[in-house]
Amino acid sequence: DGGITQSPKYLFRKEGQNVTLSCEQNLNHDAMYWYRQDPGQGLRLIYYSQIVNDFQKGDIAEGYSVSREKKESFPLTVTSAQKNPTAFYLCASSTPGLESTDTQYFGPGTRLTVL
Amino acid sequence: QKEVEQDPGPLSVPEGAIVSLNCTYSNSAFQYFMWYRQYSRKGPELLMYTYSSGNKEDGRFTAQVDKSSKYISLFIRDSQPSDSATYLCAIQKSSGDKLTFGTGTRLAVRP
């Protein structure tokens, strides 16, 4: 059963703690992405990775870190430096499609709440 | 100015109605246009994508792109309560480039 899995579904963090969100895909996609979704603001790109061992900052990378040691895995760490981390976090992956565009497929999301 | 604008709604229609969802964008460099559907507390799922101007139909859904007006639309015919969700438009300049998302329009289809 191919797809993208994210865990946990819900995560609670105390202020000052780092937490890591998991994202795994078995679609054999090269590129993976992390987005943050807040009410009224749509999806904003945090980090993305086009190949293993390489990743780039998105629009709102401050306070976040990632790694891409394996093709199928792209974990996101929300550090204590992120001042407003409460949000819905979405992981996506993509591969070039038939019409020369890379269609992104999303995981089910992780809802992070800071207590 | 945001690169893509989308009315957040909510939009409430009776079952069977034709729904029109729209986005406008500011940069003519965008060439790829997508519509995603997102149910509450779930990840977005791709509904339609189009390249450049024109129409694309898939069942009850039609995506329309007017590059001259920088305007994209999604039409839903014979809307069903199961269509109740948030619809996100997304635009892309070239393959491999990042997606830029609209804020999403929340749609409710009343039985």
Coordinates of C-alpha atoms in Angstrom, one line a residue:
Chain A
D1 CA 0.0 0.0 0.0
G2 CA 1.9 3.0 -1.3
G3 CA 1.8 6.4 0.3
I4 CA 3.2 8.9 2.8
T5 CA 2.9 8.4 6.5
Q6 CA 3.4 11.0 9.2
S7 CA 3.7 10.4 12.9
P8 CA 2.5 11.1 15.4
K9 CA -0.9 12.4 14.4
Y10 CA -1.0 14.7 17.5
L11 CA 2.0 16.0 19.4
F12 CA 2.2 18.2 22.5
R13 CA 5.3 20.1 23.3
K14 CA 6.3 22.1 26.3
E15 CA 8.0 25.4 25.8
G16 CA 11.7 25.0 25.4
Q17 CA 11.6 21.5 24.1
N18 CA 12.7 20.2 20.7
V19 CA 10.4 17.8 19.0
T20 CA 10.8 15.7 15.8
L21 CA 8.0 14.9 13.4
S22 CA 8.4 11.8 11.2
C23 CA 7.7 11.6 7.5
E24 CA 8.1 8.4 5.5
Q25 CA 7.2 7.6 1.9
N26 CA 7.3 4.4 -0.1
L27 CA 6.4 6.0 -3.4
N28 CA 10.1 6.1 -4.5
H29 CA 9.8 9.8 -4.9
D30 CA 13.0 11.8 -5.1
A31 CA 11.7 15.1 -3.6
M32 CA 10.2 15.7 -0.2
Y33 CA 8.8 18.8 1.4
W34 CA 7.6 20.1 4.7
Y35 CA 4.8 22.7 5.0
R36 CA 3.2 24.4 7.9
Q37 CA -0.6 25.3 7.7
D38 CA -2.2 27.9 9.9
P39 CA -5.8 29.1 9.7
G40 CA -6.2 31.8 7.0
Q41 CA -2.6 31.5 5.7
G42 CA -2.6 28.5 3.5
L43 CA 0.4 26.2 3.2
R44 CA 3.9 27.7 3.8
L45 CA 7.1 25.9 2.8
I46 CA 9.5 25.2 5.6
Y47 CA 12.2 23.0 3.9
Y48 CA 12.5 20.8 0.9
S49 CA 14.9 18.2 -0.4
Q50 CA 15.3 17.2 -4.0
I51 CA 17.8 14.3 -3.4
V52 CA 19.3 12.4 -0.5
N53 CA 21.8 14.3 1.7
D54 CA 20.7 17.7 0.3
F55 CA 18.0 20.1 1.4
Q56 CA 17.1 23.8 1.0
K57 CA 15.3 26.3 3.2
G58 CA 11.8 27.3 2.2
D59 CA 10.0 30.5 3.1
I60 CA 9.8 30.0 6.9
A61 CA 12.8 27.8 7.9
E62 CA 13.8 29.7 11.0
G63 CA 13.4 27.5 14.1
Y64 CA 13.3 24.3 12.1
S65 CA 15.8 21.7 11.0
V66 CA 15.7 18.7 8.7
S67 CA 17.8 15.8 7.6
R68 CA 17.6 13.5 4.5
E69 CA 19.8 10.5 5.1
K70 CA 17.5 8.1 3.3
K71 CA 15.4 8.6 0.2
E72 CA 12.2 7.5 2.0
S73 CA 12.6 9.6 5.1
F74 CA 12.6 13.3 5.8
P75 CA 12.2 14.1 9.5
L76 CA 11.5 17.7 10.7
T77 CA 12.7 19.0 14.1
V78 CA 10.9 21.9 15.6
T79 CA 13.4 23.6 17.9
S80 CA 12.9 25.8 20.9
A81 CA 13.9 28.7 18.7
Q82 CA 10.6 28.5 16.8
K83 CA 8.5 31.0 18.7
N84 CA 5.1 30.0 17.5
P85 CA 5.2 26.3 16.6
T86 CA 1.5 25.5 17.2
A87 CA 0.3 24.5 13.7
F88 CA -0.7 21.6 11.4
Y89 CA 2.5 20.2 9.7
L90 CA 2.2 18.5 6.4
C91 CA 4.8 16.4 4.6
A92 CA 4.7 15.9 0.8
S93 CA 6.7 14.1 -1.8
S94 CA 6.9 14.4 -5.6
T95 CA 8.4 13.0 -8.8
P96 CA 8.3 14.4 -12.3
G97 CA 4.9 13.7 -13.9
L98 CA 3.7 12.9 -17.4
E99 CA 3.2 16.6 -18.3
S100 CA 6.6 17.7 -17.0
T101 CA 5.4 18.9 -13.7
D102 CA 6.2 17.3 -10.3
T103 CA 2.9 16.6 -8.7
Q104 CA 3.1 16.7 -4.9
Y105 CA 1.3 14.1 -2.8
F106 CA 0.7 14.9 0.9
G107 CA 0.7 12.9 4.1
P108 CA -2.1 13.0 6.7
G109 CA -0.4 15.7 8.8
T110 CA 0.8 16.1 12.4
R111 CA -1.0 18.6 14.6
L112 CA 1.6 20.2 17.0
T113 CA 0.4 22.1 20.1
V114 CA 2.6 23.9 22.5
L115 CA 1.4 23.8 26.1
Chain B
Q1 CA 0.8 41.8 -2.8
K2 CA 0.4 38.0 -2.4
E3 CA 1.5 35.9 -5.4
V4 CA -1.9 34.1 -5.3
E5 CA -5.2 35.3 -3.9
Q6 CA -8.1 33.1 -3.0
D7 CA -11.4 33.9 -1.3
P8 CA -11.5 32.0 2.0
G9 CA -15.3 31.7 2.0
P10 CA -17.1 29.9 3.6
L11 CA -19.2 29.1 0.5
S12 CA -22.5 27.3 1.3
V13 CA -24.5 25.7 -1.6
P14 CA -27.4 23.3 -1.8
E15 CA -26.8 19.8 -3.1
G16 CA -26.8 19.6 -6.9
A17 CA -25.6 23.2 -7.4
I18 CA -22.7 24.1 -9.7
V19 CA -19.9 25.5 -7.6
S20 CA -17.3 27.9 -8.9
L21 CA -14.0 28.3 -7.0
N22 CA -11.4 30.9 -8.1
C23 CA -7.9 32.1 -7.6
T24 CA -6.0 35.0 -9.1
Y25 CA -2.3 35.3 -9.4
S26 CA 0.1 38.2 -10.0
N27 CA 3.1 36.8 -12.0
S28 CA 2.7 35.7 -15.6
A29 CA 5.7 33.4 -15.1
F30 CA 3.5 30.8 -13.5
Q31 CA 2.8 27.9 -15.9
Y32 CA 1.4 25.0 -13.8
F33 CA -1.8 25.2 -11.9
M34 CA -3.3 22.7 -9.5
W35 CA -6.3 22.3 -7.3
Y36 CA -6.2 20.3 -4.1
R37 CA -9.1 19.2 -1.8
Q38 CA -8.5 19.0 1.9
Y39 CA -11.0 17.5 4.3
S40 CA -10.9 18.6 7.9
R41 CA -7.8 17.5 9.8
K42 CA -6.5 15.6 6.7
G43 CA -3.7 16.2 4.2
P44 CA -4.6 17.8 0.9
E45 CA -5.2 15.5 -2.1
L46 CA -4.6 16.5 -5.7
L47 CA -7.8 16.9 -7.7
M48 CA -6.7 18.5 -11.0
Y49 CA -3.6 20.0 -12.6
T50 CA -3.3 21.9 -15.8
Y51 CA -0.4 23.3 -17.8
S52 CA -0.8 26.8 -19.4
S53 CA -4.2 28.0 -20.5
G54 CA -7.3 26.0 -21.3
N55 CA -9.8 23.6 -19.7
K56 CA -9.4 20.2 -18.2
E57 CA -12.3 18.0 -17.2
D58 CA -12.4 15.0 -14.9
G59 CA -15.9 13.7 -14.0
R60 CA -17.8 16.4 -12.2
F61 CA -14.7 18.6 -12.0
T62 CA -13.5 21.1 -14.6
A63 CA -10.3 23.2 -14.1
Q64 CA -10.0 26.3 -16.2
V65 CA -6.9 28.6 -16.7
D66 CA -7.0 32.0 -18.3
K67 CA -3.4 33.2 -18.4
S68 CA -4.3 36.5 -20.0
S69 CA -6.3 37.4 -16.9
K70 CA -4.1 35.5 -14.5
Y71 CA -7.3 33.7 -13.3
I72 CA -7.9 30.0 -12.5
S73 CA -11.1 28.3 -11.7
L74 CA -12.4 25.0 -10.5
F75 CA -16.0 24.1 -11.3
I76 CA -17.9 21.3 -9.5
R77 CA -21.1 20.1 -11.2
D78 CA -23.9 18.3 -9.3
S79 CA -22.2 19.1 -6.0
Q80 CA -22.6 16.5 -3.3
P81 CA -22.3 16.8 0.5
S82 CA -19.1 14.7 0.2
D83 CA -17.6 17.6 -1.7
S84 CA -17.7 19.7 1.5
A85 CA -14.0 20.5 2.1
T86 CA -11.5 23.2 1.7
Y87 CA -10.2 23.7 -1.8
L88 CA -6.7 25.0 -2.3
C89 CA -5.3 26.3 -5.6
A90 CA -1.5 26.0 -6.1
I91 CA 0.7 27.5 -8.8
Q92 CA 4.2 26.7 -10.0
K93 CA 6.6 28.5 -12.4
S94 CA 8.4 25.5 -13.7
S95 CA 8.9 21.8 -13.0
G96 CA 11.0 21.4 -9.8
D97 CA 10.1 24.9 -8.6
K98 CA 8.2 25.3 -5.3
L99 CA 4.4 25.4 -5.2
T100 CA 2.7 28.6 -4.1
F101 CA -0.6 27.9 -2.4
G102 CA -3.8 30.0 -2.0
T103 CA -5.3 30.2 1.4
G104 CA -8.1 27.8 0.5
T105 CA -11.8 28.2 0.1
R106 CA -14.1 26.4 2.6
L107 CA -17.1 24.8 0.8
A108 CA -20.2 23.4 2.5
V109 CA -22.7 21.5 0.4
R110 CA -26.1 21.3 2.2
P111 CA -28.2 18.1 1.7

